[in-house]
Amino acid sequence: MPDWIFFRPISTGCAARAVFRTSESMVYPRLIPCVLLKNGLIVRSERFETHQVIGNPIQTISRLSSWNVDELFLIDISTEDYHDLRRDDLHVRYQGSSALDVLQEIAKICFMPLSFGGRVRSLEDISRILKAGADKVSLNSAALASPDLVSEAAREFGNQATVVTIDTKRLEDGRYEVFADAGRTATGRDPVDWAREAAGLGAGEIVIQAIHRDGSAEGYDIELVSRIVNAVDVPVIALGGAGRYQDFPLAFEAGVSGAAAANIFNFFELSYGMAKKHCTEAGIRLRESRLESVWSPREPKYARGDAIARIEARLEAARTGDFPAARQNRPTRTVSWCTKCVYSSLSATPMAFDENGVCMGCKTAAARSDIPAEEWTRREALLKDLLERYKSRDGMRPDCVIAVSGGKDSWFQTHYIKNVLGYNPLLITYNGNNYTDVGWRNLLRMKEVFDVDHIIYSPRVDVLKKLNRLAFKIMGDMNWHAHVGINTVPVRLAVQLGIPLVIWGEHGYMDLCGQFAMTDFPEMSYRYRLEHFGRGYDWNYFLGLEGLETKDLIAWQYPRDQEMFDLDLRGIYLGNYVDWDANQHTQQMVEDYGFEVSREPFDRTYRRMSNLDDMHENGVHDYLKYVKFGYGRCTDHCCKDIRSGKLSRGQAIELVNHYDPVRPRDLYRWLDYAGMSEEEFDRIADTFRDPRVWWKDADGNWQRTRLEP
């Protein structure tokens, strides 16, 4: 018997998948990533109450496929059956608008057994889900309301395709109770009794989810899991609470057939491989998974000619003026704004709001401000432990890499690691050829000011110009090269030099939009780099365009998974360990080390200390964000300053309405640099305008929905 079987389910039309087994009698425990979808996007969940947007599922599930995972749970927690990618500048684009449409897209790139749950109410729902590409269907609230649905599903589709998920909460008196309707409705039922009944009705598998542990990183509720395992004779899957790799062996030791988790697989590089490694070291025998699948390689496989077709379509739309925002009189769907800061519901960052209209950025900032001093002391100790673990033992290499641009955050990072904690860092910089004069001076002074070694990686200018032009036409952002470069070059050089720890400053999306919780400690990962910094476009997408070859694109090629795994590479954010206040840190760097802020005000924001390493980040790059979404860098800065108490919301509204629409002077530098006329720039940029924000008035002038005082 071979150690794997390759099959294509004939009736479903889904993508071919690989299912691994060692023999007829041996069934390995499964380690199962769980992906939660809300309106087509992956969300981070905490106790079924807080949902923060992680991103689109395609990059994440492609990554899981490349790891050859045992199985995937896909759970749709949406209350309405629609999906919204929110942006027109991403490589990933869906057809249709329902959860089944998303499932069909996922099935195309999912090379692993797939279980789907969420709003399953009937046999017809189950049939449609299986035909769309799922291998199993999970029943939850509907099974509680109509237990016969479980037995009917088992007869119609088989026990192996019928899963019952039990959402359970531990009450204050220590009892456990089953809840329905996404944790909103108490049923009065005991989870052990319901598990026995569901198994007797024909469920081939029971998933026990602990609501009180969801998103907590406190570990599985082993007492609850053990009770269910001892009560039924079908496989039991534990879900809810995994926050450390050490949590998985504890679940397996309790007797589960599978340990499922969501958040931990969203936060860390090579998390699936590392989790299996910890299980193996704990004596748990799992199916071996390779870091790269032969069916689903890590880098996306782009259709030949896709880039050329997209560019041609964009240029044709620019020539004819035929694109969504230009076809309407007024937006049919409107935006809303955070009730505390000035972020809109249509943002470049993955924004989510609570039931009171408060954005996750404000909620995360409030949670940060509530962290007591003793917790920051504990976090600093965690940072020291990491540095001690990865530092050079023989002095033959630096202790860590700090990814620096030469800006205020770079200076503070270096100050803290070198002069506060006493370690020897190597500074690594990606030079995108857009430095301001003051930014370049700050960068070059760092090695003398802090007495450290510094590598500045400067790609060829002709290659940078090509990438500027191409990325502008493809995604409306000439700075793709910089966003991906600064998250690739430090990692690539760290691997080449054998330095296992790379340090960045604050996590940008946690700070801006509250993408993660302060308890998550997210780290840099290939998936995060590809989806959020690259918008789904990796280096190989540009091959052949304007004559670009593989050798031209070295700076944007991420290290191989096996190289990073063997080195135990970590990419951490200092803001998770240090009480981060950019305004305070800047003042400290100015006073203690002579850091220079801009002597001239920026066109599009009131701050003078940000993005000195790239004149276009606060300028034409940010202007394009305004063209797309109707807001810019001033909004970002105002939101941060509202949260820190430096601005009122009324003051912020006046600032953003003044600064965000300004056309920046550096546009003309970029036009000359890229070899493009102003008219061509405007025509192409207009095609990226989001129709939820922009429309043309009777005179043909662009108007936008904006926040008024």
XYZ file of C-alpha atoms in Angstrom:
709
model
C 0.000 0.000 0.000
C 1.521 3.379 -0.925
C 1.895 6.008 1.784
C -0.440 8.350 -0.080
C -3.508 8.214 -2.251
C -4.294 10.861 -4.856
C -7.930 11.308 -5.803
C -10.429 13.651 -7.435
C -14.016 13.505 -6.126
C -16.026 12.984 -9.303
C -19.335 14.356 -8.057
C -18.088 17.660 -6.641
C -15.815 19.043 -9.317
C -13.459 20.361 -6.631
C -9.707 20.568 -6.873
C -7.704 17.379 -6.651
C -6.389 16.698 -3.178
C -3.895 14.403 -1.528
C -4.910 12.298 1.472
C -2.102 10.550 3.311
C -2.170 7.300 5.248
C 0.424 4.783 6.278
C -1.597 1.580 6.315
C -5.140 0.224 6.500
C -4.937 -0.068 10.308
C -2.926 3.030 11.271
C -4.805 6.320 11.637
C -2.685 9.235 12.781
C -4.062 12.011 14.984
C -4.723 15.128 12.936
C -3.481 18.680 13.393
C -6.164 20.869 11.829
C -6.042 24.591 10.973
C -9.415 26.294 11.304
C -10.221 29.268 9.080
C -13.096 31.515 10.158
C -14.825 33.463 7.393
C -16.994 36.532 7.834
C -18.351 38.064 4.626
C -15.675 36.280 2.628
C -12.717 37.432 4.742
C -10.741 35.565 7.406
C -11.313 36.896 10.904
C -9.633 36.470 14.233
C -12.214 35.504 16.843
C -12.200 35.998 20.587
C -14.898 34.366 22.733
C -17.308 34.607 19.783
C -17.678 38.351 20.461
C -14.733 40.200 18.877
C -13.879 39.646 15.212
C -10.826 41.245 13.634
C -10.169 40.951 9.898
C -7.034 38.973 9.006
C -7.384 39.018 5.212
C -8.693 37.033 2.263
C -8.688 33.231 2.481
C -6.903 32.436 -0.774
C -3.349 33.285 0.325
C -3.847 31.636 3.708
C -5.315 28.414 2.354
C -2.716 28.288 -0.417
C -0.073 28.527 2.305
C -1.694 25.737 4.303
C -1.835 23.624 1.152
C 1.853 24.214 0.559
C 2.470 22.854 4.059
C 0.470 19.718 3.174
C -1.694 19.954 6.299
C -3.747 17.025 7.557
C -7.147 18.673 7.130
C -8.793 22.106 7.019
C -11.858 23.416 8.833
C -13.603 26.292 7.063
C -16.337 27.918 9.152
C -18.511 30.734 7.844
C -19.706 32.860 10.777
C -21.396 35.520 8.624
C -24.937 36.549 9.485
C -25.520 37.608 5.859
C -24.579 35.538 2.833
C -22.333 37.893 0.921
C -18.621 38.509 0.600
C -16.649 41.681 0.029
C -12.911 41.866 -0.713
C -13.182 45.662 -0.266
C -10.416 46.493 -2.748
C -9.848 46.513 -6.498
C -6.035 46.460 -6.333
C -5.603 42.860 -5.131
C -4.490 39.966 -7.282
C -7.190 37.741 -5.789
C -10.638 38.399 -7.235
C -13.780 36.363 -6.677
C -16.732 35.735 -8.955
C -20.204 35.774 -7.446
C -21.245 37.049 -4.031
C -22.200 34.079 -1.814
C -20.331 31.856 0.625
C -20.611 28.994 -1.865
C -18.885 31.155 -4.475
C -16.001 31.659 -2.038
C -15.946 27.932 -1.255
C -15.674 27.102 -4.956
C -12.689 29.455 -5.305
C -11.053 27.948 -2.235
C -11.578 24.400 -3.533
C -9.478 25.244 -6.580
C -6.366 25.769 -4.434
C -7.170 23.465 -1.483
C -5.115 20.250 -1.707
C -6.279 18.731 1.586
C -9.479 17.304 3.086
C -11.897 20.184 3.666
C -14.700 20.443 6.211
C -17.186 23.321 5.876
C -19.630 24.700 8.423
C -21.846 27.708 8.878
C -25.550 28.386 8.241
C -26.191 24.763 7.213
C -29.931 24.238 7.605
C -31.035 21.417 5.293
C -30.027 18.424 3.192
C -30.121 20.742 0.177
C -27.536 23.011 1.864
C -25.302 20.023 2.527
C -25.586 18.822 -1.061
C -24.659 22.254 -2.428
C -21.671 22.524 -0.083
C -20.324 19.105 -1.069
C -20.768 19.906 -4.748
C -18.937 23.212 -4.235
C -15.859 21.331 -3.044
C -16.143 20.331 0.619
C -15.485 16.758 1.782
C -17.388 17.090 5.067
C -20.145 19.352 6.356
C -20.450 20.486 9.953
C -23.879 20.857 11.562
C -24.362 23.018 14.637
C -27.479 25.056 15.487
C -29.626 23.258 12.919
C -28.756 19.897 14.461
C -29.834 21.172 17.885
C -33.110 22.436 16.484
C -33.756 19.324 14.350
C -31.690 16.318 15.493
C -33.171 14.209 12.709
C -31.108 16.284 10.257
C -28.007 14.475 11.565
C -29.394 11.003 10.838
C -30.799 12.114 7.466
C -27.422 13.605 6.474
C -25.593 10.453 7.555
C -27.917 8.269 5.454
C -27.770 10.555 2.414
C -24.093 11.504 2.382
C -22.392 9.063 4.762
C -21.170 9.240 8.349
C -17.730 10.315 7.193
C -19.203 13.490 5.650
C -21.426 14.332 8.640
C -19.817 16.327 11.447
C -21.518 17.852 14.492
C -19.889 20.866 16.131
C -20.814 21.610 19.744
C -20.250 25.167 20.980
C -19.864 24.968 24.736
C -19.380 27.524 27.475
C -18.187 26.959 31.026
C -20.572 28.707 33.408
C -19.636 30.513 36.609
C -20.717 27.550 38.760
C -18.390 25.231 36.819
C -21.069 23.525 34.733
C -20.837 23.306 30.946
C -23.703 24.288 28.665
C -24.260 23.979 24.918
C -24.989 27.230 23.068
C -26.567 27.789 19.648
C -26.638 30.700 17.172
C -22.895 31.445 17.308
C -22.843 31.419 21.097
C -25.791 33.779 21.522
C -28.477 31.319 22.665
C -28.245 29.080 25.702
C -29.874 25.683 25.152
C -29.798 24.240 28.666
C -28.210 21.088 27.227
C -25.185 19.310 28.640
C -22.427 18.857 26.036
C -21.700 15.259 27.018
C -25.351 14.259 26.611
C -25.616 16.061 23.267
C -22.383 14.481 22.008
C -23.704 10.996 22.840
C -26.979 11.726 21.084
C -25.284 13.188 17.983
C -22.978 10.187 17.697
C -25.945 7.859 18.059
C -27.762 9.720 15.275
C -24.912 9.008 12.893
C -22.409 11.857 13.232
C -19.063 10.524 12.102
C -17.140 13.119 14.078
C -17.693 15.503 16.990
C -16.000 18.903 17.188
C -16.057 20.328 20.702
C -15.467 24.077 20.750
C -14.902 25.911 24.021
C -16.412 29.390 23.657
C -14.781 30.558 26.889
C -11.351 29.674 25.490
C -11.893 31.011 21.942
C -9.068 33.384 21.009
C -7.740 33.416 24.561
C -4.451 31.552 23.928
C -5.030 29.932 27.336
C -4.939 26.385 25.984
C -7.652 23.817 25.352
C -10.200 23.047 28.064
C -8.786 19.589 28.733
C -11.471 18.718 31.287
C -14.225 19.353 28.736
C -12.376 17.563 25.955
C -11.722 14.502 28.127
C -15.393 14.197 29.071
C -16.458 14.142 25.428
C -13.725 11.673 24.419
C -14.805 9.266 27.165
C -18.483 9.600 26.251
C -18.486 8.740 22.539
C -16.940 6.150 20.236
C -16.432 8.463 17.232
C -13.473 10.763 16.608
C -13.434 13.948 18.705
C -11.785 17.188 17.595
C -10.777 19.841 20.149
C -11.146 23.502 19.172
C -10.713 26.755 21.080
C -7.812 28.108 23.132
C -4.593 26.922 21.479
C -2.026 29.693 21.878
C 1.265 27.824 22.189
C 2.682 24.868 20.324
C 2.796 23.028 23.657
C -1.027 23.085 23.799
C -1.366 20.545 20.975
C 0.340 17.571 22.700
C -1.865 18.125 25.766
C -4.983 17.787 23.628
C -3.713 14.604 21.989
C -2.809 13.142 25.373
C -6.450 13.723 26.375
C -7.449 11.316 23.604
C -8.704 13.539 20.794
C -8.394 12.385 17.204
C -7.686 15.913 16.072
C -6.526 19.210 17.542
C -7.857 22.231 15.653
C -6.815 25.857 16.009
C -7.334 29.129 14.209
C -5.409 32.114 15.522
C -2.038 30.503 16.110
C -1.785 29.552 12.428
C -2.462 33.164 11.421
C 0.308 34.670 13.543
C 3.582 32.868 12.995
C 5.904 31.828 10.179
C 6.025 28.060 9.555
C 3.534 27.620 12.404
C 2.144 24.304 11.154
C 5.568 22.697 10.815
C 6.646 24.041 14.197
C 3.454 22.737 15.848
C 4.059 19.250 14.438
C 7.673 19.411 15.567
C 6.578 20.135 19.145
C 4.100 17.255 19.034
C 6.741 14.860 17.739
C 9.200 15.961 20.425
C 6.457 15.312 23.014
C 6.072 11.745 21.740
C 2.897 12.286 19.694
C 3.167 10.430 16.400
C 1.646 12.511 13.599
C 1.645 12.160 9.842
C 4.778 13.745 8.455
C 4.181 16.956 6.513
C 6.663 18.511 4.154
C 7.263 22.239 4.220
C 6.524 22.487 0.516
C 3.919 20.446 -1.337
C 4.582 19.186 -4.846
C 0.948 20.025 -5.656
C 0.894 23.509 -4.142
C 4.237 25.339 -4.141
C 4.622 28.380 -1.907
C 4.931 31.054 -4.595
C 1.644 31.511 -6.465
C 1.475 30.109 -9.969
C 0.322 33.021 -12.085
C -1.388 32.367 -15.395
C 0.894 33.237 -18.280
C -0.221 36.510 -19.739
C -2.301 37.525 -16.707
C -0.130 40.556 -15.963
C -0.173 41.741 -19.570
C -3.940 41.255 -19.739
C -4.496 43.229 -16.537
C -2.288 46.070 -17.703
C -4.020 46.204 -21.069
C -7.455 46.184 -19.417
C -6.412 48.969 -17.047
C -5.003 51.105 -19.848
C -8.130 50.539 -21.946
C -10.333 51.644 -19.046
C -8.130 54.706 -18.616
C -8.391 55.507 -22.326
C -12.159 55.099 -22.588
C -13.105 56.341 -19.114
C -15.257 53.232 -18.678
C -14.829 51.945 -15.113
C -17.212 51.490 -12.128
C -16.852 54.858 -10.375
C -17.310 56.726 -13.659
C -20.584 54.936 -14.484
C -22.679 56.190 -11.565
C -24.254 59.408 -10.363
C -24.010 58.627 -6.651
C -22.657 55.625 -4.702
C -25.247 52.917 -4.157
C -23.348 51.659 -1.098
C -22.027 54.144 1.408
C -19.249 54.193 3.959
C -19.413 54.791 7.693
C -16.837 56.094 10.129
C -15.556 55.003 13.511
C -17.437 56.828 16.260
C -14.182 57.519 18.150
C -11.531 58.150 15.488
C -11.856 59.086 11.805
C -11.323 55.771 9.991
C -13.931 54.762 7.450
C -15.397 51.335 6.841
C -13.680 51.353 3.443
C -10.008 51.394 4.330
C -6.727 50.212 2.859
C -6.203 48.244 6.064
C -8.394 45.269 7.083
C -10.733 47.247 9.352
C -13.585 45.882 11.464
C -16.074 47.594 13.807
C -17.907 46.501 16.936
C -21.653 46.779 17.529
C -21.219 50.379 18.741
C -19.403 51.511 15.610
C -15.964 51.610 17.241
C -13.112 50.358 15.044
C -10.781 47.593 16.146
C -7.865 50.049 15.955
C -9.404 52.123 18.742
C -10.244 49.030 20.771
C -6.724 47.631 20.452
C -5.230 51.019 21.372
C -7.465 51.132 24.455
C -6.386 47.614 25.403
C -2.746 48.675 25.013
C -3.242 51.714 27.246
C -4.752 49.456 29.918
C -1.695 47.199 30.070
C -0.161 47.700 33.528
C 3.514 48.421 34.123
C 4.139 44.935 35.514
C 2.906 43.395 32.255
C 5.367 45.496 30.245
C 8.067 44.286 32.624
C 7.010 40.699 31.916
C 7.058 41.350 28.170
C 10.539 42.840 28.343
C 11.636 39.659 30.114
C 10.131 37.615 27.254
C 12.095 39.728 24.779
C 15.312 39.199 26.733
C 14.651 35.448 26.757
C 14.318 35.508 22.957
C 17.510 37.509 22.541
C 19.370 35.187 24.890
C 18.102 32.156 23.013
C 19.205 33.424 19.608
C 22.298 35.497 20.393
C 25.734 34.547 19.113
C 27.568 32.235 21.504
C 31.023 32.682 20.036
C 30.949 36.271 18.773
C 31.294 35.092 15.163
C 28.044 36.758 14.094
C 25.748 39.546 15.335
C 23.131 38.666 17.936
C 20.189 39.704 15.765
C 19.141 41.666 12.698
C 17.214 44.922 12.968
C 15.357 45.896 9.808
C 15.854 49.660 9.578
C 14.863 52.424 7.192
C 16.719 55.093 9.144
C 13.539 56.698 10.477
C 12.436 57.463 14.006
C 11.329 53.881 14.722
C 14.619 52.488 13.393
C 16.592 54.702 15.740
C 14.478 53.704 18.715
C 14.724 49.999 17.866
C 18.506 50.204 17.670
C 18.715 52.306 20.835
C 16.618 49.802 22.748
C 18.341 46.610 21.585
C 21.898 47.981 21.736
C 21.950 50.583 24.492
C 19.125 49.452 26.787
C 19.353 45.654 26.559
C 23.024 45.421 25.576
C 22.925 43.172 22.491
C 24.909 43.484 19.269
C 22.581 43.969 16.281
C 23.288 44.100 12.566
C 21.275 46.808 10.823
C 19.910 45.902 7.375
C 18.255 48.414 5.052
C 16.380 48.083 1.792
C 17.117 51.218 -0.252
C 14.261 52.002 -2.633
C 16.022 55.092 -4.042
C 13.386 57.505 -2.718
C 15.109 58.980 0.341
C 14.664 62.582 1.350
C 17.903 64.432 2.113
C 17.235 64.414 5.833
C 16.195 60.754 5.713
C 19.425 59.743 3.986
C 21.488 61.646 6.569
C 19.660 59.909 9.395
C 20.268 56.514 7.774
C 23.999 56.997 7.231
C 24.562 58.340 10.750
C 23.111 55.282 12.483
C 26.258 53.145 12.420
C 28.310 55.886 14.097
C 25.643 57.014 16.540
C 25.006 53.478 17.807
C 28.397 51.883 16.999
C 26.917 49.014 14.972
C 27.448 47.329 11.610
C 25.054 48.284 8.841
C 24.265 46.740 5.434
C 22.400 48.880 2.890
C 21.009 46.851 -0.017
C 20.411 49.000 -3.102
C 18.738 47.354 -6.120
C 19.602 48.661 -9.587
C 17.791 51.885 -10.385
C 16.698 50.696 -13.834
C 14.960 47.712 -12.196
C 13.323 49.992 -9.618
C 11.990 52.266 -12.349
C 10.454 49.312 -14.158
C 8.792 48.066 -10.982
C 7.503 51.576 -10.240
C 5.791 51.769 -13.619
C 4.464 48.223 -13.612
C 3.082 48.223 -10.081
C 1.352 51.548 -10.659
C -0.466 50.164 -13.706
C -1.250 46.795 -12.122
C -2.259 47.752 -8.572
C -2.238 51.546 -8.442
C 0.798 51.681 -6.156
C 4.305 52.369 -7.416
C 5.763 51.361 -4.034
C 5.126 47.600 -4.260
C 8.906 47.191 -4.535
C 9.463 49.018 -1.231
C 6.699 47.324 0.757
C 7.867 43.862 -0.284
C 11.572 44.748 -0.305
C 11.747 45.928 3.297
C 10.080 42.688 4.379
C 12.279 40.459 2.212
C 15.866 41.743 2.184
C 16.391 41.587 5.999
C 14.993 38.042 6.135
C 16.974 36.889 3.109
C 20.259 38.257 4.458
C 19.549 36.920 7.951
C 19.247 33.412 6.491
C 22.401 33.828 4.418
C 24.339 35.060 7.458
C 22.888 32.471 9.855
C 21.217 35.000 12.174
C 17.927 33.521 13.451
C 16.254 36.641 14.896
C 14.972 39.625 12.868
C 13.396 42.600 14.644
C 10.986 45.182 13.244
C 9.373 48.075 15.140
C 5.629 48.174 15.678
C 3.180 45.973 13.810
C 1.646 48.467 11.387
C -1.783 46.895 10.993
C -2.140 46.210 14.711
C -1.404 49.882 15.338
C -3.613 51.286 12.577
C -6.606 48.968 12.391
C -6.311 46.600 15.349
C -5.850 43.538 13.177
C -4.579 41.501 16.130
C -4.944 41.569 19.908
C -2.109 42.578 22.211
C -2.006 39.000 23.502
C -1.290 37.537 20.050
C 2.382 38.537 19.556
C 2.123 38.194 15.743
C 5.346 37.672 13.804
C 6.397 38.321 10.226
C 5.437 35.566 7.803
C 5.567 34.858 4.095
C 1.766 34.804 3.907
C 1.462 38.181 5.615
C 4.140 39.656 3.353
C 2.457 38.326 0.213
C -1.119 39.247 1.059
C -0.802 42.585 2.817
C 2.458 44.069 1.605
C 2.364 42.483 -1.853
C -1.446 42.438 -2.331
C -1.083 38.906 -3.695
C 1.622 39.786 -6.232
C 4.936 38.043 -5.607
C 8.190 38.689 -7.461
C 7.510 36.059 -10.132
C 4.402 37.940 -11.273
C 6.695 40.533 -12.894
C 8.860 38.050 -14.793
C 9.027 38.924 -18.482
C 7.458 42.355 -18.053
C 9.651 45.158 -19.412
C 12.343 42.502 -19.869
C 12.645 41.632 -16.147
C 14.430 38.342 -15.425
C 14.841 36.233 -12.293
C 18.313 37.688 -11.655
C 16.834 41.204 -11.653
C 14.397 40.345 -8.862
C 16.687 38.816 -6.235
C 15.853 41.505 -3.668
C 12.196 40.413 -3.602
C 12.728 36.629 -3.410
C 11.950 35.291 0.069
C 14.133 32.511 1.568
C 12.958 28.928 1.194
C 10.840 27.434 3.958
C 13.360 24.711 4.748
C 16.135 27.274 5.184
C 14.046 29.224 7.681
C 12.907 26.075 9.476
C 16.445 24.746 9.840
C 17.609 28.116 11.222
C 14.503 28.426 13.470
C 14.113 31.930 12.055
C 11.866 34.371 13.941
C 10.704 37.804 12.794
C 9.320 39.726 15.775
C 7.851 43.189 16.345
C 9.348 45.241 19.167
C 5.980 46.927 19.763
C 4.657 43.661 21.236
C 7.252 43.814 24.003
C 7.790 47.545 24.637
C 5.267 50.248 25.526
C 5.275 51.983 22.143
C 4.719 55.746 21.800
C 6.098 57.091 18.510
C 5.782 60.745 19.520
C 7.622 60.190 22.782
C 10.270 58.002 21.141
C 10.940 60.596 18.451
C 11.471 63.323 21.033
C 13.870 61.031 22.891
C 15.852 60.267 19.726
C 16.073 63.986 18.897
C 17.260 64.930 22.364
C 19.599 62.008 23.066
C 21.081 61.281 19.632
C 20.393 64.228 17.331
C 17.817 62.549 15.077
C 16.633 65.016 12.417
C 12.987 65.628 11.617
C 11.910 67.276 8.395
C 12.560 71.015 8.285
C 9.807 71.430 5.711
C 6.191 70.397 6.256
C 4.790 67.551 4.169
C 2.052 68.378 1.695
C -0.386 65.735 2.929
C 0.066 65.537 6.701
C 0.840 67.744 9.669
C 3.543 65.466 11.117
C 7.206 66.056 10.232
C 8.781 62.913 11.649
C 7.330 60.093 9.540
C 8.488 58.353 6.327
C 11.677 60.362 5.774
C 13.128 57.265 4.074
C 10.648 57.498 1.203
C 9.447 60.860 -0.040
C 6.569 59.205 -1.891
C 5.051 57.392 1.109
C 3.681 60.663 2.480
C 3.348 62.063 -1.041
C 2.225 60.491 -4.306
C 1.917 56.958 -2.878
C -0.395 58.309 -0.203
C -2.234 60.451 -2.737
C -3.080 57.244 -4.596
C -4.571 55.850 -1.400
C -6.763 58.939 -1.299
C -7.736 58.427 -4.941
C -8.721 54.816 -4.196
C -10.381 55.083 -0.796
C -11.012 58.784 -0.170
C -8.570 59.228 2.712
C -4.819 59.517 3.245
C -1.865 59.640 5.625
C -3.286 62.545 7.597
C -6.203 60.301 8.560
C -3.722 57.650 9.741
C -1.819 60.164 11.852
C -4.985 61.762 13.250
C -6.365 58.398 14.333
C -3.166 57.597 16.198
C -3.184 61.005 17.878
C -6.877 60.745 18.833
C -6.162 57.401 20.495
C -3.212 58.823 22.416
C -5.212 61.859 23.555
C -3.321 64.452 21.512
C -6.236 65.395 19.231
C -9.992 65.653 19.560
C -12.171 64.052 16.895
C -13.381 67.486 15.797
C -9.816 68.729 15.323
C -9.000 65.575 13.368
C -11.938 66.037 10.989
C -10.727 69.539 10.138
C -7.183 68.278 9.540
C -8.138 65.344 7.304
C -10.516 67.427 5.213
C -7.697 69.925 4.691
C -4.735 67.592 4.083
C -6.123 64.410 2.521
C -7.183 65.959 -0.840
C -3.863 67.806 -1.422
C -2.023 66.935 -4.627
C 1.641 66.487 -3.601
C 4.664 68.183 -5.139
C 6.721 64.992 -5.276
C 4.370 63.679 -7.985
C 6.433 65.552 -10.541
C 9.655 63.953 -9.329
C 8.040 60.533 -9.727
C 6.637 61.312 -13.187
C 10.099 62.299 -14.395
C 11.646 59.279 -12.636
C 9.167 56.801 -14.164
C 8.896 58.504 -17.548
C 5.160 59.183 -17.491
C 3.041 62.203 -18.310
C 0.748 63.784 -15.729
C -2.268 63.184 -17.938
C -1.492 59.468 -18.238
C -0.973 59.230 -14.482
C -4.354 60.812 -13.737
C -6.244 58.695 -16.241
C -4.796 55.445 -14.867
C -5.185 56.495 -11.219
C -8.853 57.359 -11.773
C -9.647 53.763 -12.749
C -8.818 52.662 -9.184
C -11.418 54.957 -7.577
C -13.803 52.974 -5.397
C -17.436 53.518 -6.428
C -18.518 53.451 -2.781
C -16.643 56.729 -2.260
C -16.366 58.501 -5.608
C -18.722 59.756 -8.297
C -18.738 62.470 -10.948
C -21.015 65.488 -10.706
C -22.919 67.051 -13.603
C -19.811 68.981 -14.642
C -17.652 65.858 -14.765
C -15.724 66.651 -11.571
C -14.914 63.951 -9.014
C -16.850 64.132 -5.755
C -16.387 61.957 -2.681
C -18.262 60.896 0.392
C -16.482 62.485 3.329
C -16.805 62.885 7.075
C -18.226 66.232 8.160
C -17.834 67.897 11.607
